[in-house]
Amino acid sequence: MKPIGILGGTFDPIHYGHLRLAEEMLELAGLQQIRFFPAGNPPHRVCPQVSAADRSAMVQLAIADHAAFVLDEREVLRNTKSFTVHTLRELRAELGEEQPLCLLMGGDAFLQLHTWHEWESLLGLAHVVVGYRPGYTLEERIHQAPARLREHYLERLCSVDYLSQHAAGGIAELAIPKLEISATLIRSRVAEKRTIRYLLPPSVANYIYQHNLYVPC
Ligand code: ATP
């Protein structure tokens, strides 16, 4: 069964770094679909500068023309903090025990996985698929992670084929060129009235200007 990919993020705003990561993972991991989950009230960082509704609207604009990309707003609609483990439990209940699920993330995010709420439960609910820069593998950096995360990594490292043959539990690495784009970069460029062209889809850039987002008070 082809896995469903799950890409959570603040998406404040969504940009081509996220979209290329998703597109490469769709292809390399043989996913049937990627669901984008804008975080409602991110536990890991200071409040987003714009509302969850705006961040969600920008994701919808960015993925509108991609048949395999889907916006899932459940985290922005929740009134409580967004924890990935809760979202995965809901998806499991909806999609059944057989459907492979792949939690998608960059290498930096993976090395912080142990800080996520109930992080070890995540591995029973989904595979984790990590994008790493070619020539800069996770294997070389895993010593930076705490022992328990290292153990999981070494025990669960799997092939792409494993992802479709099992519902959860593997950790796969995919070499994905990382674009030097971040939401932080885009926010600061807008605040400084500098160009953001070619860093994100034009529809998202237009939304930012029309709604006066990221402009200092
Ligand atoms: P910020 O700059 O506000 O911290 P961000 O651009 O890193 O934000 P997030 O919404 O925090 O974006 O990221 C969501 C996911 O996308 C994370 O798993 C992160 O590793 C990944 N990601 C972000 N930017 C890139 C990029 N340029 N290339 C590949 N993956 C990325």
PDB file of C-alpha atoms and ligand atoms in Angstrom:
ATOM      1  CA  MET A   1       0.000   0.000   0.000  1.00  0.00           C
ATOM      2  CA  LYS A   2       1.483   3.364  -0.972  1.00  0.00           C
ATOM      3  CA  PRO A   3       2.268   5.454   2.103  1.00  0.00           C
ATOM      4  CA  ILE A   4       0.690   8.790   2.944  1.00  0.00           C
ATOM      5  CA  GLY A   5       3.211  11.504   3.834  1.00  0.00           C
ATOM      6  CA  ILE A   6       2.653  13.930   6.682  1.00  0.00           C
ATOM      7  CA  LEU A   7       4.445  17.265   6.623  1.00  0.00           C
ATOM      8  CA  GLY A   8       3.903  19.434   9.667  1.00  0.00           C
ATOM      9  CA  GLY A   9       5.339  22.884  10.042  1.00  0.00           C
ATOM     10  CA  THR A  10       4.650  26.390  11.087  1.00  0.00           C
ATOM     11  CA  PHE A  11       4.559  27.435   7.435  1.00  0.00           C
ATOM     12  CA  ASP A  12       5.014  31.042   8.454  1.00  0.00           C
ATOM     13  CA  PRO A  13       5.063  31.353   5.438  1.00  0.00           C
ATOM     14  CA  ILE A  14       5.280  28.207   3.286  1.00  0.00           C
ATOM     15  CA  HIS A  15       8.105  28.469   0.728  1.00  0.00           C
ATOM     16  CA  TYR A  16       9.897  26.540  -2.014  1.00  0.00           C
ATOM     17  CA  GLY A  17      12.140  24.808   0.582  1.00  0.00           C
ATOM     18  CA  HIS A  18       9.046  23.054   1.976  1.00  0.00           C
ATOM     19  CA  LEU A  19       7.545  22.412  -1.453  1.00  0.00           C
ATOM     20  CA  ARG A  20      10.718  20.929  -2.940  1.00  0.00           C
ATOM     21  CA  LEU A  21      11.178  18.739   0.163  1.00  0.00           C
ATOM     22  CA  ALA A  22       7.614  17.465  -0.293  1.00  0.00           C
ATOM     23  CA  GLU A  23       7.963  16.943  -4.051  1.00  0.00           C
ATOM     24  CA  GLU A  24      11.239  15.030  -3.690  1.00  0.00           C
ATOM     25  CA  MET A  25       9.839  12.875  -0.897  1.00  0.00           C
ATOM     26  CA  LEU A  26       6.681  12.135  -2.887  1.00  0.00           C
ATOM     27  CA  GLU A  27       8.853  10.794  -5.690  1.00  0.00           C
ATOM     28  CA  LEU A  28      11.682   9.103  -3.771  1.00  0.00           C
ATOM     29  CA  ALA A  29       9.529   7.465  -1.081  1.00  0.00           C
ATOM     30  CA  GLY A  30       6.769   6.489  -3.565  1.00  0.00           C
ATOM     31  CA  LEU A  31       4.056   8.264  -1.577  1.00  0.00           C
ATOM     32  CA  GLN A  32       0.459   8.422  -2.790  1.00  0.00           C
ATOM     33  CA  GLN A  33      -0.189  11.782  -1.160  1.00  0.00           C
ATOM     34  CA  ILE A  34       1.327  14.365   1.167  1.00  0.00           C
ATOM     35  CA  ARG A  35      -0.825  16.079   3.733  1.00  0.00           C
ATOM     36  CA  PHE A  36       0.347  19.468   4.956  1.00  0.00           C
ATOM     37  CA  PHE A  37      -0.440  20.211   8.601  1.00  0.00           C
ATOM     38  CA  PRO A  38       0.070  23.844   9.578  1.00  0.00           C
ATOM     39  CA  ALA A  39       0.640  23.907  13.336  1.00  0.00           C
ATOM     40  CA  GLY A  40      -2.003  25.720  15.357  1.00  0.00           C
ATOM     41  CA  ASN A  41      -0.085  26.789  18.390  1.00  0.00           C
ATOM     42  CA  PRO A  42       3.437  25.447  17.959  1.00  0.00           C
ATOM     43  CA  PRO A  43       4.879  24.090  21.194  1.00  0.00           C
ATOM     44  CA  HIS A  44       8.461  24.566  20.021  1.00  0.00           C
ATOM     45  CA  ARG A  45       8.699  28.203  19.211  1.00  0.00           C
ATOM     46  CA  VAL A  46       7.482  31.664  19.944  1.00  0.00           C
ATOM     47  CA  CYS A  47       4.049  32.540  18.564  1.00  0.00           C
ATOM     48  CA  PRO A  48       3.854  32.798  14.789  1.00  0.00           C
ATOM     49  CA  GLN A  49       3.683  36.365  13.644  1.00  0.00           C
ATOM     50  CA  VAL A  50       0.563  35.802  11.595  1.00  0.00           C
ATOM     51  CA  SER A  51      -2.679  34.010  12.406  1.00  0.00           C
ATOM     52  CA  ALA A  52      -3.131  30.291  11.898  1.00  0.00           C
ATOM     53  CA  ALA A  53      -5.855  31.145   9.358  1.00  0.00           C
ATOM     54  CA  ASP A  54      -3.393  33.175   7.262  1.00  0.00           C
ATOM     55  CA  ARG A  55      -0.698  30.476   7.432  1.00  0.00           C
ATOM     56  CA  SER A  56      -3.242  27.891   6.439  1.00  0.00           C
ATOM     57  CA  ALA A  57      -4.553  30.027   3.551  1.00  0.00           C
ATOM     58  CA  MET A  58      -0.994  30.421   2.248  1.00  0.00           C
ATOM     59  CA  VAL A  59      -0.462  26.640   2.304  1.00  0.00           C
ATOM     60  CA  GLN A  60      -3.710  26.188   0.342  1.00  0.00           C
ATOM     61  CA  LEU A  61      -2.576  28.696  -2.283  1.00  0.00           C
ATOM     62  CA  ALA A  62       0.862  27.072  -2.552  1.00  0.00           C
ATOM     63  CA  ILE A  63      -0.415  23.537  -3.142  1.00  0.00           C
ATOM     64  CA  ALA A  64      -3.610  24.334  -5.093  1.00  0.00           C
ATOM     65  CA  ASP A  65      -2.316  23.023  -8.425  1.00  0.00           C
ATOM     66  CA  HIS A  66      -0.792  19.778  -7.077  1.00  0.00           C
ATOM     67  CA  ALA A  67      -3.158  16.796  -7.165  1.00  0.00           C
ATOM     68  CA  ALA A  68      -1.147  14.832  -4.553  1.00  0.00           C
ATOM     69  CA  PHE A  69      -0.729  17.672  -2.042  1.00  0.00           C
ATOM     70  CA  VAL A  70      -3.546  18.176   0.465  1.00  0.00           C
ATOM     71  CA  LEU A  71      -4.078  20.708   3.254  1.00  0.00           C
ATOM     72  CA  ASP A  72      -5.220  19.275   6.591  1.00  0.00           C
ATOM     73  CA  GLU A  73      -6.338  22.026   8.954  1.00  0.00           C
ATOM     74  CA  ARG A  74      -7.071  19.958  12.043  1.00  0.00           C
ATOM     75  CA  GLU A  75      -4.151  21.420  14.026  1.00  0.00           C
ATOM     76  CA  VAL A  76      -5.076  25.029  13.296  1.00  0.00           C
ATOM     77  CA  LEU A  77      -8.707  24.326  14.193  1.00  0.00           C
ATOM     78  CA  ARG A  78      -7.780  22.754  17.520  1.00  0.00           C
ATOM     79  CA  ASN A  79      -7.849  25.067  20.472  1.00  0.00           C
ATOM     80  CA  THR A  80      -5.126  23.188  22.278  1.00  0.00           C
ATOM     81  CA  LYS A  81      -1.404  22.991  21.529  1.00  0.00           C
ATOM     82  CA  SER A  82      -0.468  21.103  18.373  1.00  0.00           C
ATOM     83  CA  PHE A  83       1.240  17.848  19.165  1.00  0.00           C
ATOM     84  CA  THR A  84       2.108  15.593  16.253  1.00  0.00           C
ATOM     85  CA  VAL A  85       1.418  12.493  18.318  1.00  0.00           C
ATOM     86  CA  HIS A  86      -2.246  13.523  18.731  1.00  0.00           C
ATOM     87  CA  THR A  87      -2.584  14.153  15.005  1.00  0.00           C
ATOM     88  CA  LEU A  88      -1.048  10.768  14.180  1.00  0.00           C
ATOM     89  CA  ARG A  89      -3.402   8.984  16.589  1.00  0.00           C
ATOM     90  CA  GLU A  90      -6.369  10.626  14.874  1.00  0.00           C
ATOM     91  CA  LEU A  91      -5.067   9.678  11.430  1.00  0.00           C
ATOM     92  CA  ARG A  92      -4.517   6.078  12.533  1.00  0.00           C
ATOM     93  CA  ALA A  93      -8.083   5.874  13.805  1.00  0.00           C
ATOM     94  CA  GLU A  94      -9.390   7.308  10.509  1.00  0.00           C
ATOM     95  CA  LEU A  95      -7.196   5.407   8.069  1.00  0.00           C
ATOM     96  CA  GLY A  96      -6.868   2.065   9.864  1.00  0.00           C
ATOM     97  CA  GLU A  97      -3.953   0.003  11.144  1.00  0.00           C
ATOM     98  CA  GLU A  98      -2.728  -1.080   7.698  1.00  0.00           C
ATOM     99  CA  GLN A  99      -2.174   2.248   5.976  1.00  0.00           C
ATOM    100  CA  PRO A 100       1.536   3.185   5.960  1.00  0.00           C
ATOM    101  CA  LEU A 101       2.089   6.695   7.270  1.00  0.00           C
ATOM    102  CA  CYS A 102       5.350   8.619   6.853  1.00  0.00           C
ATOM    103  CA  LEU A 103       6.195  11.565   9.038  1.00  0.00           C
ATOM    104  CA  LEU A 104       8.416  13.760   6.859  1.00  0.00           C
ATOM    105  CA  MET A 105      11.094  16.066   8.190  1.00  0.00           C
ATOM    106  CA  GLY A 106      14.477  17.625   7.550  1.00  0.00           C
ATOM    107  CA  GLY A 107      17.640  16.281   9.192  1.00  0.00           C
ATOM    108  CA  ASP A 108      17.789  19.162  11.672  1.00  0.00           C
ATOM    109  CA  ALA A 109      14.271  18.431  12.870  1.00  0.00           C
ATOM    110  CA  PHE A 110      15.091  14.723  13.264  1.00  0.00           C
ATOM    111  CA  LEU A 111      18.038  15.426  15.560  1.00  0.00           C
ATOM    112  CA  GLN A 112      15.578  17.249  17.851  1.00  0.00           C
ATOM    113  CA  LEU A 113      12.942  14.486  17.744  1.00  0.00           C
ATOM    114  CA  HIS A 114      13.586  13.563  21.390  1.00  0.00           C
ATOM    115  CA  THR A 115      12.199  16.982  22.421  1.00  0.00           C
ATOM    116  CA  TRP A 116       8.784  16.248  20.841  1.00  0.00           C
ATOM    117  CA  HIS A 117       5.823  15.334  23.046  1.00  0.00           C
ATOM    118  CA  GLU A 118       5.659  11.529  23.535  1.00  0.00           C
ATOM    119  CA  TRP A 119       8.288  11.181  20.853  1.00  0.00           C
ATOM    120  CA  GLU A 120       8.827   7.450  21.190  1.00  0.00           C
ATOM    121  CA  SER A 121       5.100   6.848  20.588  1.00  0.00           C
ATOM    122  CA  LEU A 122       5.458   8.574  17.218  1.00  0.00           C
ATOM    123  CA  LEU A 123       7.559   5.648  16.004  1.00  0.00           C
ATOM    124  CA  GLY A 124       4.738   3.193  16.699  1.00  0.00           C
ATOM    125  CA  LEU A 125       2.279   5.299  14.735  1.00  0.00           C
ATOM    126  CA  ALA A 126       4.272   6.220  11.619  1.00  0.00           C
ATOM    127  CA  HIS A 127       7.568   5.800   9.829  1.00  0.00           C
ATOM    128  CA  VAL A 128       9.920   8.755  10.006  1.00  0.00           C
ATOM    129  CA  VAL A 129      11.386   9.838   6.674  1.00  0.00           C
ATOM    130  CA  VAL A 130      14.285  12.230   6.936  1.00  0.00           C
ATOM    131  CA  GLY A 131      15.627  14.392   4.141  1.00  0.00           C
ATOM    132  CA  TYR A 132      19.355  15.010   4.374  1.00  0.00           C
ATOM    133  CA  ARG A 133      21.686  17.041   2.235  1.00  0.00           C
ATOM    134  CA  PRO A 134      23.606  14.859  -0.178  1.00  0.00           C
ATOM    135  CA  GLY A 135      27.149  14.432   1.155  1.00  0.00           C
ATOM    136  CA  TYR A 136      26.000  15.356   4.640  1.00  0.00           C
ATOM    137  CA  THR A 137      24.335  12.216   5.937  1.00  0.00           C
ATOM    138  CA  LEU A 138      22.454  11.723   9.136  1.00  0.00           C
ATOM    139  CA  GLU A 139      24.791   8.850   9.977  1.00  0.00           C
ATOM    140  CA  GLU A 140      27.621  11.381  10.336  1.00  0.00           C
ATOM    141  CA  ARG A 141      25.539  13.577  12.622  1.00  0.00           C
ATOM    142  CA  ILE A 142      23.641  11.026  14.687  1.00  0.00           C
ATOM    143  CA  HIS A 143      26.340  11.114  17.386  1.00  0.00           C
ATOM    144  CA  GLN A 144      24.975  14.592  18.230  1.00  0.00           C
ATOM    145  CA  ALA A 145      21.679  13.008  19.274  1.00  0.00           C
ATOM    146  CA  PRO A 146      20.981  11.559  22.741  1.00  0.00           C
ATOM    147  CA  ALA A 147      21.581   7.803  23.228  1.00  0.00           C
ATOM    148  CA  ARG A 148      17.905   6.775  23.033  1.00  0.00           C
ATOM    149  CA  LEU A 149      17.350   8.522  19.691  1.00  0.00           C
ATOM    150  CA  ARG A 150      20.592   7.000  18.370  1.00  0.00           C
ATOM    151  CA  GLU A 151      19.384   3.545  19.390  1.00  0.00           C
ATOM    152  CA  HIS A 152      16.077   3.991  17.579  1.00  0.00           C
ATOM    153  CA  TYR A 153      17.905   5.258  14.522  1.00  0.00           C
ATOM    154  CA  LEU A 154      20.273   2.271  14.415  1.00  0.00           C
ATOM    155  CA  GLU A 155      17.514  -0.283  15.068  1.00  0.00           C
ATOM    156  CA  ARG A 156      14.931   1.148  12.713  1.00  0.00           C
ATOM    157  CA  LEU A 157      16.936   2.361   9.729  1.00  0.00           C
ATOM    158  CA  CYS A 158      15.115   0.918   6.710  1.00  0.00           C
ATOM    159  CA  SER A 159      14.856   0.896   2.925  1.00  0.00           C
ATOM    160  CA  VAL A 160      12.252   2.743   0.910  1.00  0.00           C
ATOM    161  CA  ASP A 161      10.541  -0.591   0.140  1.00  0.00           C
ATOM    162  CA  TYR A 162       9.960  -1.148   3.863  1.00  0.00           C
ATOM    163  CA  LEU A 163       7.839   2.009   3.980  1.00  0.00           C
ATOM    164  CA  SER A 164       5.105   0.537   1.800  1.00  0.00           C
ATOM    165  CA  GLN A 165       5.339  -2.963   3.291  1.00  0.00           C
ATOM    166  CA  HIS A 166       4.761  -1.885   6.919  1.00  0.00           C
ATOM    167  CA  ALA A 167       2.389   0.616   8.474  1.00  0.00           C
ATOM    168  CA  ALA A 168       4.901   2.272  10.820  1.00  0.00           C
ATOM    169  CA  GLY A 169       8.148   1.930  12.734  1.00  0.00           C
ATOM    170  CA  GLY A 170      10.899   2.471  10.150  1.00  0.00           C
ATOM    171  CA  ILE A 171      13.311   5.357   9.814  1.00  0.00           C
ATOM    172  CA  ALA A 172      14.338   6.090   6.232  1.00  0.00           C
ATOM    173  CA  GLU A 173      16.801   8.633   4.936  1.00  0.00           C
ATOM    174  CA  LEU A 174      16.519  10.295   1.556  1.00  0.00           C
ATOM    175  CA  ALA A 175      19.172  12.463  -0.059  1.00  0.00           C
ATOM    176  CA  ILE A 176      17.397  15.694  -0.889  1.00  0.00           C
ATOM    177  CA  PRO A 177      19.178  18.875  -1.917  1.00  0.00           C
ATOM    178  CA  LYS A 178      18.213  21.531   0.605  1.00  0.00           C
ATOM    179  CA  LEU A 179      17.313  24.926  -0.759  1.00  0.00           C
ATOM    180  CA  GLU A 180      18.772  27.757   1.276  1.00  0.00           C
ATOM    181  CA  ILE A 181      15.339  29.175   2.016  1.00  0.00           C
ATOM    182  CA  SER A 182      13.687  29.572   5.386  1.00  0.00           C
ATOM    183  CA  ALA A 183      10.537  31.259   6.592  1.00  0.00           C
ATOM    184  CA  THR A 184      12.758  33.399   8.836  1.00  0.00           C
ATOM    185  CA  LEU A 185      14.591  34.676   5.754  1.00  0.00           C
ATOM    186  CA  ILE A 186      11.319  35.547   4.014  1.00  0.00           C
ATOM    187  CA  ARG A 187       9.863  37.326   7.061  1.00  0.00           C
ATOM    188  CA  SER A 188      12.957  39.454   7.493  1.00  0.00           C
ATOM    189  CA  ARG A 189      13.122  40.293   3.783  1.00  0.00           C
ATOM    190  CA  VAL A 190       9.493  41.453   3.780  1.00  0.00           C
ATOM    191  CA  ALA A 191      10.128  43.520   6.917  1.00  0.00           C
ATOM    192  CA  GLU A 192      13.137  45.137   5.204  1.00  0.00           C
ATOM    193  CA  LYS A 193      11.101  45.722   2.009  1.00  0.00           C
ATOM    194  CA  ARG A 194      13.442  43.472   0.033  1.00  0.00           C
ATOM    195  CA  THR A 195      12.383  41.169  -2.776  1.00  0.00           C
ATOM    196  CA  ILE A 196      11.066  37.642  -2.018  1.00  0.00           C
ATOM    197  CA  ARG A 197      10.538  36.686  -5.654  1.00  0.00           C
ATOM    198  CA  TYR A 198      11.601  33.085  -6.510  1.00  0.00           C
ATOM    199  CA  LEU A 199      11.730  32.098  -2.823  1.00  0.00           C
ATOM    200  CA  LEU A 200       8.062  31.083  -2.670  1.00  0.00           C
ATOM    201  CA  PRO A 201       5.094  30.750  -5.048  1.00  0.00           C
ATOM    202  CA  PRO A 202       3.867  34.080  -6.488  1.00  0.00           C
ATOM    203  CA  SER A 203       0.353  33.396  -5.109  1.00  0.00           C
ATOM    204  CA  VAL A 204       1.804  33.267  -1.578  1.00  0.00           C
ATOM    205  CA  ALA A 205       3.893  36.399  -2.106  1.00  0.00           C
ATOM    206  CA  ASN A 206       0.759  38.221  -3.339  1.00  0.00           C
ATOM    207  CA  TYR A 207      -1.173  37.066  -0.271  1.00  0.00           C
ATOM    208  CA  ILE A 208       1.582  38.411   1.995  1.00  0.00           C
ATOM    209  CA  TYR A 209       1.484  41.836   0.326  1.00  0.00           C
ATOM    210  CA  GLN A 210      -2.314  42.003   0.107  1.00  0.00           C
ATOM    211  CA  HIS A 211      -2.693  41.208   3.814  1.00  0.00           C
ATOM    212  CA  ASN A 212       0.249  43.289   4.918  1.00  0.00           C
ATOM    213  CA  LEU A 213       1.899  40.360   6.668  1.00  0.00           C
ATOM    214  CA  TYR A 214       5.368  40.451   8.265  1.00  0.00           C
ATOM    215  CA  VAL A 215       5.453  44.230   8.257  1.00  0.00           C
ATOM    216  CA  PRO A 216       6.792  45.584  11.577  1.00  0.00           C
ATOM    217  CA  CYS A 217       4.168  47.404  13.679  1.00  0.00           C
TER     218      CYS A 217
HETATM  219  P1  ATP B   1      11.474  29.140  10.402  1.00  0.00           P
HETATM  220  O1  ATP B   1      12.523  29.803   9.519  1.00  0.00           O
HETATM  221  O2  ATP B   1      10.348  30.072  10.809  1.00  0.00           O
HETATM  222  O3  ATP B   1      12.076  28.376  11.559  1.00  0.00           O
HETATM  223  P2  ATP B   1      11.168  26.997   8.431  1.00  0.00           P
HETATM  224  O4  ATP B   1      11.339  27.652   7.101  1.00  0.00           O
HETATM  225  O5  ATP B   1      12.339  26.178   8.929  1.00  0.00           O
HETATM  226  O6  ATP B   1      10.701  28.046   9.515  1.00  0.00           O
HETATM  227  P3  ATP B   1       9.088  25.135   9.319  1.00  0.00           P
HETATM  228  O7  ATP B   1       7.649  25.392   9.077  1.00  0.00           O
HETATM  229  O8  ATP B   1       9.573  25.265  10.700  1.00  0.00           O
HETATM  230  O9  ATP B   1       9.883  26.102   8.295  1.00  0.00           O
HETATM  231  O10 ATP B   1       9.549  23.723   8.702  1.00  0.00           O
HETATM  232  C1  ATP B   1       8.700  22.608   8.507  1.00  0.00           C
HETATM  233  C2  ATP B   1       9.533  21.434   7.971  1.00  0.00           C
HETATM  234  O11 ATP B   1      10.161  21.795   6.727  1.00  0.00           O
HETATM  235  C3  ATP B   1      10.682  20.988   8.893  1.00  0.00           C
HETATM  236  O12 ATP B   1      10.706  19.565   8.905  1.00  0.00           O
HETATM  237  C4  ATP B   1      11.945  21.539   8.247  1.00  0.00           C
HETATM  238  O13 ATP B   1      13.072  20.688   8.476  1.00  0.00           O
HETATM  239  C5  ATP B   1      11.563  21.524   6.759  1.00  0.00           C
HETATM  240  N1  ATP B   1      12.225  22.607   6.007  1.00  0.00           N
HETATM  241  C6  ATP B   1      12.157  23.923   6.220  1.00  0.00           C
HETATM  242  N2  ATP B   1      12.875  24.620   5.332  1.00  0.00           N
HETATM  243  C7  ATP B   1      13.430  23.701   4.497  1.00  0.00           C
HETATM  244  C8  ATP B   1      14.298  23.775   3.340  1.00  0.00           C
HETATM  245  N3  ATP B   1      14.741  24.937   2.890  1.00  0.00           N
HETATM  246  N4  ATP B   1      14.645  22.609   2.732  1.00  0.00           N
HETATM  247  C9  ATP B   1      14.197  21.416   3.221  1.00  0.00           C
HETATM  248  N5  ATP B   1      13.393  21.273   4.297  1.00  0.00           N
HETATM  249  C10 ATP B   1      13.004  22.397   4.929  1.00  0.00           C
END
